[in-house]
């Protein structure tokens, strides 16, 4: 990885844009980054880290801290741009943190989101945009660099203070740093997984023991008193021997329960015999009591029957007389009807005579009929006069009708004149309404053209948000596939390295005496190499290689899947941001893309669709009134023509009415002369005819009333004669006596029911007096059923108690058998669980360093880190010997110190004294070049660990002020030797002597308006 150019704007202490040309600084191989304290030397390195990883080193990434410069103007955004070459690709990454910016409208500030952009350089097409996603850019750069942010800050930005603390720290602190650099989380995860499996196995064993103990408690509850007599179980969950103790205790409880069941059977047999004897005695006493009570009841009913005998005789006699009176009832009814008819006829006659003249009050029916005939003849002669009078009245009515029509036509003319006066305004208003509706139809068509694209954008936004989740999941899948591919690659390289170490043994396996060796050519093989511990054969290596290739294929498929999802997401994103679909300007789209805007949200697009739909619905509703407006105009025009026609017709009818009135006047005069001679004293012919008609009706009614009264008197006399004859034949002295004895049907039925009830009771009493067993029971002493009932209830209670005891004993035996079977099943299932737990517990103790088999008490992660530390010490020693003129050597120590665990010790060997001592005993200057050598060695090991990514630019931060001139020269020679690999090293220091020794410098100048950088080449 080589840095080319860095642009810093409003970042940290830099208030304006500052450019750093790393190509010019790296041309000499070694350059100095210097400046006064607080000027911003470290901020340059922070800007590099922020551009690559989106964050500054952890120690300076405090919560709530802002990366924006306090010296920058409000309208200048904070931005870092870095151009670099990594993995054979030239890239340009630009990042801006979340920062406040002035509002575009109004006063105040608004928070702008963080933005990232990545571009790649193509020799033919120039710079090409690759991504604007924080996650995609971070994953791509991390993949190309091959290191995390913590590893990069330790390997590329060498912080000497951290490595000095590393030399003086204990094993635990070293383990934290090395674990962060070499990512040994998988080994810690193995430890945690084994501990988790051990805890889970222990929990399962304890849970199984608790279930067995719970079954033992249930067995004790089911055993009852037998369980209380047994010896309690002393073992606890998790302790060995618990299961066997429970099974033995359950067997004793089952044996005791069976003995108690046999005893309950014998007790039940005796109780059943006593209950049968008591039941028979109780039934005998109850039957005797029933017969005695029945005899006493029969005696009481016979006495009551004799007391009701007089009433029975009276009812029977009364019923016989009523049945005789029934034969006289028809004659009585006929007499009453004749009397009623005579009274009605007499009343009608009185009313008719009251209406006749006084001289006709006593006239007979013949005289009244003669007068009626004469009046009818006179009434028939008035028919012609009636027709003339009716015609005169018709003429009056017709004249009134003509007058009404005249008034109606006048009103029609006035109404038509009033309506026609406003016709021009109404006609213009209707035409304007049609024009408005047509304009609304045009606007509705335009809105419909906007609504469809807006809906497509809303659907695209929905797809965009859904694909964002898929994109995140695909990214996580790709990260996991990369991690697995890296693990498979590391495993294959490790196996290949081990096989190459023992390749001599593999070749020796194919040697045959007398056959030349393919390596040395000798036919004799006196000491062939043998396989060492952990030998790896060809098949194992090929299996690991196959696994590595499959992991790479999985990673490639995951990258392809991520690309497809990313492409679909970009398509949906572009469709959702298509500003032309809803009428926005193209300039707005370009501005949104330039600022990295995420595009409109679903809610914004939904609001736009709802607004367009509402406007379209309103305009469509207004346009729908076009047809109605046209119909209203047509109706108004038709009404205009109709009103003109009505006015003309009214004028024609007025002229015709004038001629008709004159003809009616002449006819009316002739009729008046004719009627004056006929009416006489009456007001009209009709009145004279009505008076004659009334007289005819009164005479007819009077004659009819006289004849009806005489017929009713005759029928009443005949009814009296038949009633007297019927009463005599029925045995009554007078009709009145028969009427007094007469009863209705309900009274007769009541008497018959009472007679029948007495006779039925008499028959029943006679039957019961004839019962022999009741008479014999009455002669015996009084029965005592209550005493027999008490004896039976006692026997019944004893039987129930015996039955309950037997059922309880039987249920107890069954429950104990079932629970014992469950306990045996639980014990059988516990066996494999306990074996698995013991095996996992031994592995967990070994990995955690707590097992007796782990002599050095080293955790698995510490064991792996110890191997890495040994590699780092070997790589650091090559430079430390040169810096210390061959005096010091760093060695790894796995010895234990005090009560702490072994594995991460680091000692320095002094060649002058031959002694080995702890690195914490080094002086300040010795500690600096030892930590520098350690940092460079660690950079080599981490680089190799990251897949051999070439690091062409390194930075060393501070620490040179503690060296003397000779040591400083030796250290600079070591750093200068890094140029042999075409590396460039930047030293960050404010030591003045370095400015004389290193000609190429980048100076950071501290000023009031913000710091700035100057190149000294």
PDB file of C-alpha atoms in Angstrom, residues 273-534:
ATOM      1  CA  UNK A 273     -71.194 -58.643  54.770  1.00  0.00           C
ATOM      2  CA  UNK A 274     -72.262 -56.292  57.579  1.00  0.00           C
ATOM      3  CA  UNK A 275     -73.711 -53.829  55.054  1.00  0.00           C
ATOM      4  CA  UNK A 276     -75.901 -56.496  53.402  1.00  0.00           C
ATOM      5  CA  UNK A 277     -77.387 -57.587  56.792  1.00  0.00           C
ATOM      6  CA  UNK A 278     -78.206 -53.971  57.787  1.00  0.00           C
ATOM      7  CA  UNK A 279     -79.792 -53.337  54.377  1.00  0.00           C
ATOM      8  CA  UNK A 280     -82.197 -56.284  54.733  1.00  0.00           C
ATOM      9  CA  UNK A 281     -83.308 -55.168  58.246  1.00  0.00           C
ATOM     10  CA  UNK A 282     -83.901 -51.604  56.986  1.00  0.00           C
ATOM     11  CA  UNK A 283     -86.066 -52.805  54.070  1.00  0.00           C
ATOM     12  CA  UNK A 284     -88.236 -54.959  56.432  1.00  0.00           C
ATOM     13  CA  UNK A 285     -88.917 -52.057  58.840  1.00  0.00           C
ATOM     14  CA  UNK A 286     -89.710 -49.665  55.975  1.00  0.00           C
ATOM     15  CA  UNK A 287     -92.307 -52.082  54.482  1.00  0.00           C
ATOM     16  CA  UNK A 288     -94.038 -52.569  57.880  1.00  0.00           C
ATOM     17  CA  UNK A 289     -94.198 -48.791  58.420  1.00  0.00           C
ATOM     18  CA  UNK A 290     -95.657 -48.326  54.909  1.00  0.00           C
ATOM     19  CA  UNK A 291     -98.494 -50.862  55.480  1.00  0.00           C
ATOM     20  CA  UNK A 292     -99.400 -49.417  58.884  1.00  0.00           C
ATOM     21  CA  UNK A 293     -99.544 -45.905  57.437  1.00  0.00           C
ATOM     22  CA  UNK A 294    -101.695 -47.141  54.510  1.00  0.00           C
ATOM     23  CA  UNK A 295    -104.266 -48.716  56.882  1.00  0.00           C
ATOM     24  CA  UNK A 296    -104.533 -45.532  58.953  1.00  0.00           C
ATOM     25  CA  UNK A 297    -105.007 -43.469  55.788  1.00  0.00           C
ATOM     26  CA  UNK A 298    -107.861 -45.790  54.643  1.00  0.00           C
ATOM     27  CA  UNK A 299    -109.712 -45.276  57.952  1.00  0.00           C
ATOM     28  CA  UNK A 300    -109.378 -41.488  57.641  1.00  0.00           C
ATOM     29  CA  UNK A 301    -110.672 -41.433  54.043  1.00  0.00           C
ATOM     30  CA  UNK A 302    -113.786 -43.569  54.982  1.00  0.00           C
ATOM     31  CA  UNK A 303    -114.758 -41.137  57.743  1.00  0.00           C
ATOM     32  CA  UNK A 304    -114.385 -38.118  55.441  1.00  0.00           C
ATOM     33  CA  UNK A 305    -116.514 -39.858  52.774  1.00  0.00           C
ATOM     34  CA  UNK A 306    -119.473 -40.309  55.193  1.00  0.00           C
ATOM     35  CA  UNK A 307    -119.289 -36.648  56.117  1.00  0.00           C
ATOM     36  CA  UNK A 308    -119.757 -35.606  52.441  1.00  0.00           C
ATOM     37  CA  UNK A 309    -122.736 -37.959  51.713  1.00  0.00           C
ATOM     38  CA  UNK A 310    -125.586 -35.266  52.300  1.00  0.00           C
ATOM     39  CA  UNK A 311    -123.877 -32.909  49.853  1.00  0.00           C
ATOM     40  CA  UNK A 312    -123.678 -35.733  47.294  1.00  0.00           C
ATOM     41  CA  UNK A 313    -127.445 -36.395  47.552  1.00  0.00           C
ATOM     42  CA  UNK A 314    -128.261 -32.678  47.150  1.00  0.00           C
ATOM     43  CA  UNK A 315    -126.100 -32.353  44.036  1.00  0.00           C
ATOM     44  CA  UNK A 316    -127.720 -35.401  42.446  1.00  0.00           C
ATOM     45  CA  UNK A 317    -131.280 -34.032  43.013  1.00  0.00           C
ATOM     46  CA  UNK A 318    -130.383 -30.571  41.683  1.00  0.00           C
ATOM     47  CA  UNK A 319    -128.879 -32.086  38.548  1.00  0.00           C
ATOM     48  CA  UNK A 320    -132.035 -34.119  37.797  1.00  0.00           C
ATOM     49  CA  UNK A 321    -134.315 -30.971  38.025  1.00  0.00           C
ATOM     50  CA  UNK A 322    -131.977 -28.987  35.765  1.00  0.00           C
ATOM     51  CA  UNK A 323    -132.109 -31.701  33.102  1.00  0.00           C
ATOM     52  CA  UNK A 324    -135.998 -31.537  33.144  1.00  0.00           C
ATOM     53  CA  UNK A 325    -135.884 -27.736  32.757  1.00  0.00           C
ATOM     54  CA  UNK A 326    -133.707 -28.146  29.652  1.00  0.00           C
ATOM     55  CA  UNK A 327    -136.844 -29.392  27.757  1.00  0.00           C
ATOM     56  CA  UNK A 328    -138.616 -26.003  28.343  1.00  0.00           C
ATOM     57  CA  UNK A 329    -135.601 -23.884  27.297  1.00  0.00           C
ATOM     58  CA  UNK A 330    -136.454 -23.620  23.506  1.00  0.00           C
ATOM     59  CA  UNK A 331    -139.960 -22.295  24.222  1.00  0.00           C
ATOM     60  CA  UNK A 332    -138.548 -19.749  26.671  1.00  0.00           C
ATOM     61  CA  UNK A 333    -136.057 -18.490  24.111  1.00  0.00           C
ATOM     62  CA  UNK A 334    -138.756 -18.166  21.414  1.00  0.00           C
ATOM     63  CA  UNK A 335    -140.995 -16.164  23.835  1.00  0.00           C
ATOM     64  CA  UNK A 336    -138.155 -13.777  24.661  1.00  0.00           C
ATOM     65  CA  UNK A 337    -137.375 -13.201  20.947  1.00  0.00           C
ATOM     66  CA  UNK A 338    -141.079 -12.435  20.149  1.00  0.00           C
ATOM     67  CA  UNK A 339    -141.279  -9.969  23.048  1.00  0.00           C
ATOM     68  CA  UNK A 340    -138.149  -8.188  21.886  1.00  0.00           C
ATOM     69  CA  UNK A 341    -139.385  -7.942  18.253  1.00  0.00           C
ATOM     70  CA  UNK A 342    -142.744  -6.472  19.409  1.00  0.00           C
ATOM     71  CA  UNK A 343    -141.016  -3.794  21.478  1.00  0.00           C
ATOM     72  CA  UNK A 344    -138.802  -2.774  18.519  1.00  0.00           C
ATOM     73  CA  UNK A 345    -141.806  -2.588  16.136  1.00  0.00           C
ATOM     74  CA  UNK A 346    -143.807  -0.487  18.610  1.00  0.00           C
ATOM     75  CA  UNK A 347    -140.925   1.967  19.000  1.00  0.00           C
ATOM     76  CA  UNK A 348    -140.550   2.283  15.201  1.00  0.00           C
ATOM     77  CA  UNK A 349    -144.286   3.041  14.869  1.00  0.00           C
ATOM     78  CA  UNK A 350    -144.054   5.796  17.459  1.00  0.00           C
ATOM     79  CA  UNK A 351    -141.137   7.420  15.594  1.00  0.00           C
ATOM     80  CA  UNK A 352    -142.916   7.263  12.219  1.00  0.00           C
ATOM     81  CA  UNK A 353    -146.188   8.844  13.524  1.00  0.00           C
ATOM     82  CA  UNK A 354    -144.234  11.636  15.217  1.00  0.00           C
ATOM     83  CA  UNK A 355    -142.955  12.768  11.778  1.00  0.00           C
ATOM     84  CA  UNK A 356    -146.400  12.690  10.095  1.00  0.00           C
ATOM     85  CA  UNK A 357    -148.833  15.654  10.200  1.00  0.00           C
ATOM     86  CA  UNK A 358    -151.243  15.630  13.151  1.00  0.00           C
ATOM     87  CA  UNK A 359    -154.219  14.797  10.939  1.00  0.00           C
ATOM     88  CA  UNK A 360    -152.456  11.576   9.837  1.00  0.00           C
ATOM     89  CA  UNK A 361    -151.254  10.402  13.298  1.00  0.00           C
ATOM     90  CA  UNK A 362    -154.017   7.760  13.584  1.00  0.00           C
ATOM     91  CA  UNK A 363    -154.347   6.937   9.879  1.00  0.00           C
ATOM     92  CA  UNK A 364    -154.257   3.372   8.743  1.00  0.00           C
ATOM     93  CA  UNK A 365    -151.784   1.795   6.301  1.00  0.00           C
ATOM     94  CA  UNK A 366    -154.211   2.051   3.321  1.00  0.00           C
ATOM     95  CA  UNK A 367    -154.798   5.786   3.730  1.00  0.00           C
ATOM     96  CA  UNK A 368    -151.034   6.458   3.991  1.00  0.00           C
ATOM     97  CA  UNK A 369    -150.327   4.389   0.867  1.00  0.00           C
ATOM     98  CA  UNK A 370    -152.882   6.373  -1.201  1.00  0.00           C
ATOM     99  CA  UNK A 371    -151.281   9.711  -0.251  1.00  0.00           C
ATOM    100  CA  UNK A 372    -147.832   8.340  -1.180  1.00  0.00           C
ATOM    101  CA  UNK A 373    -149.034   7.390  -4.694  1.00  0.00           C
ATOM    102  CA  UNK A 374    -150.398  10.888  -5.440  1.00  0.00           C
ATOM    103  CA  UNK A 375    -147.188  12.684  -4.350  1.00  0.00           C
ATOM    104  CA  UNK A 376    -145.072  10.364  -6.537  1.00  0.00           C
ATOM    105  CA  UNK A 377    -147.109  11.339  -9.622  1.00  0.00           C
ATOM    106  CA  UNK A 378    -146.532  15.068  -8.937  1.00  0.00           C
ATOM    107  CA  UNK A 379    -142.758  14.450  -8.483  1.00  0.00           C
ATOM    108  CA  UNK A 380    -142.527  12.770 -11.904  1.00  0.00           C
ATOM    109  CA  UNK A 381    -143.780  15.934 -13.651  1.00  0.00           C
ATOM    110  CA  UNK A 382    -140.737  18.045 -12.460  1.00  0.00           C
ATOM    111  CA  UNK A 383    -138.031  16.143 -14.496  1.00  0.00           C
ATOM    112  CA  UNK A 384    -137.877  18.628 -17.440  1.00  0.00           C
ATOM    113  CA  UNK A 385    -137.567  21.600 -15.061  1.00  0.00           C
ATOM    114  CA  UNK A 386    -134.711  19.784 -13.278  1.00  0.00           C
ATOM    115  CA  UNK A 387    -132.736  19.445 -16.493  1.00  0.00           C
ATOM    116  CA  UNK A 388    -133.175  23.143 -17.269  1.00  0.00           C
ATOM    117  CA  UNK A 389    -132.039  24.110 -13.774  1.00  0.00           C
ATOM    118  CA  UNK A 390    -129.028  21.745 -14.015  1.00  0.00           C
ATOM    119  CA  UNK A 391    -128.041  23.367 -17.327  1.00  0.00           C
ATOM    120  CA  UNK A 392    -128.252  26.813 -15.764  1.00  0.00           C
ATOM    121  CA  UNK A 393    -125.963  25.681 -12.946  1.00  0.00           C
ATOM    122  CA  UNK A 394    -123.588  24.149 -15.566  1.00  0.00           C
ATOM    123  CA  UNK A 395    -123.428  27.479 -17.380  1.00  0.00           C
ATOM    124  CA  UNK A 396    -122.461  29.208 -14.121  1.00  0.00           C
ATOM    125  CA  UNK A 397    -119.757  26.604 -13.561  1.00  0.00           C
ATOM    126  CA  UNK A 398    -118.443  26.999 -17.104  1.00  0.00           C
ATOM    127  CA  UNK A 399    -118.252  30.757 -16.710  1.00  0.00           C
ATOM    128  CA  UNK A 400    -116.282  30.264 -13.471  1.00  0.00           C
ATOM    129  CA  UNK A 401    -113.991  27.821 -15.315  1.00  0.00           C
ATOM    130  CA  UNK A 402    -113.378  30.379 -18.051  1.00  0.00           C
ATOM    131  CA  UNK A 403    -112.555  32.957 -15.399  1.00  0.00           C
ATOM    132  CA  UNK A 404    -110.050  30.573 -13.754  1.00  0.00           C
ATOM    133  CA  UNK A 405    -108.436  29.825 -17.098  1.00  0.00           C
ATOM    134  CA  UNK A 406    -108.170  33.553 -17.749  1.00  0.00           C
ATOM    135  CA  UNK A 407    -106.405  34.109 -14.428  1.00  0.00           C
ATOM    136  CA  UNK A 408    -104.090  31.094 -15.048  1.00  0.00           C
ATOM    137  CA  UNK A 409    -103.141  32.359 -18.509  1.00  0.00           C
ATOM    138  CA  UNK A 410    -102.432  35.816 -17.100  1.00  0.00           C
ATOM    139  CA  UNK A 411    -100.129  34.245 -14.485  1.00  0.00           C
ATOM    140  CA  UNK A 412     -98.436  32.161 -17.210  1.00  0.00           C
ATOM    141  CA  UNK A 413     -97.757  35.284 -19.284  1.00  0.00           C
ATOM    142  CA  UNK A 414     -96.363  37.156 -16.277  1.00  0.00           C
ATOM    143  CA  UNK A 415     -94.154  34.156 -15.282  1.00  0.00           C
ATOM    144  CA  UNK A 416     -92.863  33.755 -18.844  1.00  0.00           C
ATOM    145  CA  UNK A 417     -92.058  37.474 -19.074  1.00  0.00           C
ATOM    146  CA  UNK A 418     -90.159  37.362 -15.746  1.00  0.00           C
ATOM    147  CA  UNK A 419     -88.186  34.229 -16.771  1.00  0.00           C
ATOM    148  CA  UNK A 420     -87.329  35.533 -20.226  1.00  0.00           C
ATOM    149  CA  UNK A 421     -86.029  38.784 -18.711  1.00  0.00           C
ATOM    150  CA  UNK A 422     -83.057  36.874 -17.087  1.00  0.00           C
ATOM    151  CA  UNK A 423     -82.413  34.492 -20.002  1.00  0.00           C
ATOM    152  CA  UNK A 424     -79.217  36.170 -21.245  1.00  0.00           C
ATOM    153  CA  UNK A 425     -77.452  35.940 -17.826  1.00  0.00           C
ATOM    154  CA  UNK A 426     -78.479  32.311 -17.309  1.00  0.00           C
ATOM    155  CA  UNK A 427     -77.347  31.343 -20.806  1.00  0.00           C
ATOM    156  CA  UNK A 428     -73.911  32.984 -20.315  1.00  0.00           C
ATOM    157  CA  UNK A 429     -73.435  31.320 -16.882  1.00  0.00           C
ATOM    158  CA  UNK A 430     -74.128  27.837 -18.279  1.00  0.00           C
ATOM    159  CA  UNK A 431     -71.635  28.325 -21.097  1.00  0.00           C
ATOM    160  CA  UNK A 432     -68.989  29.475 -18.584  1.00  0.00           C
ATOM    161  CA  UNK A 433     -69.668  26.332 -16.479  1.00  0.00           C
ATOM    162  CA  UNK A 434     -69.014  24.142 -19.549  1.00  0.00           C
ATOM    163  CA  UNK A 435     -65.747  25.959 -20.248  1.00  0.00           C
ATOM    164  CA  UNK A 436     -64.591  25.530 -16.613  1.00  0.00           C
ATOM    165  CA  UNK A 437     -65.323  21.771 -16.725  1.00  0.00           C
ATOM    166  CA  UNK A 438     -63.361  21.401 -19.996  1.00  0.00           C
ATOM    167  CA  UNK A 439     -60.357  23.185 -18.463  1.00  0.00           C
ATOM    168  CA  UNK A 440     -60.563  20.835 -15.434  1.00  0.00           C
ATOM    169  CA  UNK A 441     -60.518  17.839 -17.821  1.00  0.00           C
ATOM    170  CA  UNK A 442     -57.297  19.171 -19.368  1.00  0.00           C
ATOM    171  CA  UNK A 443     -55.688  19.605 -15.911  1.00  0.00           C
ATOM    172  CA  UNK A 444     -56.856  16.092 -14.889  1.00  0.00           C
ATOM    173  CA  UNK A 445     -55.119  14.589 -17.949  1.00  0.00           C
ATOM    174  CA  UNK A 446     -51.907  16.427 -17.068  1.00  0.00           C
ATOM    175  CA  UNK A 447     -52.076  15.245 -13.423  1.00  0.00           C
ATOM    176  CA  UNK A 448     -52.760  11.671 -14.587  1.00  0.00           C
ATOM    177  CA  UNK A 449     -49.545  11.861 -16.613  1.00  0.00           C
ATOM    178  CA  UNK A 450     -47.665  12.921 -13.423  1.00  0.00           C
ATOM    179  CA  UNK A 451     -49.394  10.417 -11.114  1.00  0.00           C
ATOM    180  CA  UNK A 452     -48.301   7.221 -12.945  1.00  0.00           C
ATOM    181  CA  UNK A 453     -44.514   8.036 -12.775  1.00  0.00           C
ATOM    182  CA  UNK A 454     -44.901   9.116  -9.138  1.00  0.00           C
ATOM    183  CA  UNK A 455     -46.471   5.760  -8.306  1.00  0.00           C
ATOM    184  CA  UNK A 456     -43.643   3.976 -10.114  1.00  0.00           C
ATOM    185  CA  UNK A 457     -41.143   5.951  -8.025  1.00  0.00           C
ATOM    186  CA  UNK A 458     -43.006   4.968  -4.850  1.00  0.00           C
ATOM    187  CA  UNK A 459     -42.857   1.301  -5.866  1.00  0.00           C
ATOM    188  CA  UNK A 460     -39.145   1.681  -6.655  1.00  0.00           C
ATOM    189  CA  UNK A 461     -38.578   3.270  -3.221  1.00  0.00           C
ATOM    190  CA  UNK A 462     -40.286   0.292  -1.581  1.00  0.00           C
ATOM    191  CA  UNK A 463     -38.016  -2.059  -3.566  1.00  0.00           C
ATOM    192  CA  UNK A 464     -34.996   0.098  -2.703  1.00  0.00           C
ATOM    193  CA  UNK A 465     -35.653  -0.140   1.063  1.00  0.00           C
ATOM    194  CA  UNK A 466     -36.333  -3.892   0.859  1.00  0.00           C
ATOM    195  CA  UNK A 467     -33.147  -4.421  -1.203  1.00  0.00           C
ATOM    196  CA  UNK A 468     -31.179  -2.358   1.349  1.00  0.00           C
ATOM    197  CA  UNK A 469     -31.883  -5.073   3.939  1.00  0.00           C
ATOM    198  CA  UNK A 470     -30.940  -7.755   1.397  1.00  0.00           C
ATOM    199  CA  UNK A 471     -27.761  -5.787   0.606  1.00  0.00           C
ATOM    200  CA  UNK A 472     -26.831  -5.697   4.297  1.00  0.00           C
ATOM    201  CA  UNK A 473     -27.477  -9.427   4.638  1.00  0.00           C
ATOM    202  CA  UNK A 474     -25.437 -10.159   1.477  1.00  0.00           C
ATOM    203  CA  UNK A 475     -22.595  -8.023   2.857  1.00  0.00           C
ATOM    204  CA  UNK A 476     -22.622  -9.962   6.129  1.00  0.00           C
ATOM    205  CA  UNK A 477     -22.651 -13.241   4.162  1.00  0.00           C
ATOM    206  CA  UNK A 478     -19.671 -12.042   2.108  1.00  0.00           C
ATOM    207  CA  UNK A 479     -17.792 -11.023   5.274  1.00  0.00           C
ATOM    208  CA  UNK A 480     -18.400 -14.450   6.781  1.00  0.00           C
ATOM    209  CA  UNK A 481     -17.318 -16.141   3.516  1.00  0.00           C
ATOM    210  CA  UNK A 482     -14.133 -14.041   3.458  1.00  0.00           C
ATOM    211  CA  UNK A 483     -13.371 -14.956   7.056  1.00  0.00           C
ATOM    212  CA  UNK A 484     -13.921 -18.656   6.343  1.00  0.00           C
ATOM    213  CA  UNK A 485     -11.774 -18.420   3.190  1.00  0.00           C
ATOM    214  CA  UNK A 486      -9.014 -16.728   5.192  1.00  0.00           C
ATOM    215  CA  UNK A 487      -9.200 -19.432   7.880  1.00  0.00           C
ATOM    216  CA  UNK A 488      -9.085 -22.171   5.233  1.00  0.00           C
ATOM    217  CA  UNK A 489      -6.109 -20.482   3.553  1.00  0.00           C
ATOM    218  CA  UNK A 490      -4.279 -20.175   6.873  1.00  0.00           C
ATOM    219  CA  UNK A 491      -5.009 -23.814   7.703  1.00  0.00           C
ATOM    220  CA  UNK A 492      -3.733 -24.967   4.308  1.00  0.00           C
ATOM    221  CA  UNK A 493      -0.541 -22.901   4.574  1.00  0.00           C
ATOM    222  CA  UNK A 494       0.079 -24.230   8.078  1.00  0.00           C
ATOM    223  CA  UNK A 495      -0.358 -27.844   6.976  1.00  0.00           C
ATOM    224  CA  UNK A 496       1.829 -27.237   3.907  1.00  0.00           C
ATOM    225  CA  UNK A 497       4.557 -25.718   6.068  1.00  0.00           C
ATOM    226  CA  UNK A 498       4.451 -28.691   8.472  1.00  0.00           C
ATOM    227  CA  UNK A 499       4.586 -31.149   5.550  1.00  0.00           C
ATOM    228  CA  UNK A 500       7.565 -29.358   4.019  1.00  0.00           C
ATOM    229  CA  UNK A 501       9.365 -29.539   7.388  1.00  0.00           C
ATOM    230  CA  UNK A 502       8.912 -33.320   7.422  1.00  0.00           C
ATOM    231  CA  UNK A 503       9.275 -33.836   3.633  1.00  0.00           C
ATOM    232  CA  UNK A 504      12.499 -35.805   4.262  1.00  0.00           C
ATOM    233  CA  UNK A 505      10.536 -38.410   6.221  1.00  0.00           C
ATOM    234  CA  UNK A 506       7.985 -38.597   3.407  1.00  0.00           C
ATOM    235  CA  UNK A 507      10.806 -39.156   0.870  1.00  0.00           C
ATOM    236  CA  UNK A 508      12.475 -41.673   3.182  1.00  0.00           C
ATOM    237  CA  UNK A 509       9.306 -43.730   3.227  1.00  0.00           C
ATOM    238  CA  UNK A 510       9.842 -44.448  -0.483  1.00  0.00           C
ATOM    239  CA  UNK A 511      13.507 -45.509  -0.199  1.00  0.00           C
ATOM    240  CA  UNK A 512      14.428 -49.103  -1.139  1.00  0.00           C
ATOM    241  CA  UNK A 513      17.805 -50.685  -0.330  1.00  0.00           C
ATOM    242  CA  UNK A 514      19.937 -50.838  -3.424  1.00  0.00           C
ATOM    243  CA  UNK A 515      17.920 -48.224  -5.248  1.00  0.00           C
ATOM    244  CA  UNK A 516      19.547 -44.754  -5.618  1.00  0.00           C
ATOM    245  CA  UNK A 517      18.061 -41.908  -3.623  1.00  0.00           C
ATOM    246  CA  UNK A 518      16.307 -39.325  -5.806  1.00  0.00           C
ATOM    247  CA  UNK A 519      17.908 -36.538  -3.750  1.00  0.00           C
ATOM    248  CA  UNK A 520      21.559 -37.562  -3.123  1.00  0.00           C
ATOM    249  CA  UNK A 521      21.886 -40.484  -5.563  1.00  0.00           C
ATOM    250  CA  UNK A 522      23.320 -42.886  -2.968  1.00  0.00           C
ATOM    251  CA  UNK A 523      22.195 -46.529  -3.077  1.00  0.00           C
ATOM    252  CA  UNK A 524      22.779 -46.901   0.666  1.00  0.00           C
ATOM    253  CA  UNK A 525      20.393 -45.428   3.201  1.00  0.00           C
ATOM    254  CA  UNK A 526      22.027 -45.741   6.627  1.00  0.00           C
ATOM    255  CA  UNK A 527      19.837 -43.249   8.563  1.00  0.00           C
ATOM    256  CA  UNK A 528      16.541 -42.460   6.772  1.00  0.00           C
ATOM    257  CA  UNK A 529      14.515 -39.671   8.287  1.00  0.00           C
ATOM    258  CA  UNK A 530      11.496 -40.620  10.385  1.00  0.00           C
ATOM    259  CA  UNK A 531       8.161 -38.914  10.813  1.00  0.00           C
ATOM    260  CA  UNK A 532       7.950 -36.539  13.752  1.00  0.00           C
ATOM    261  CA  UNK A 533       5.012 -35.703  15.955  1.00  0.00           C
ATOM    262  CA  UNK A 534       2.133 -34.118  14.043  1.00  0.00           C
TER     263      UNK A 534
END
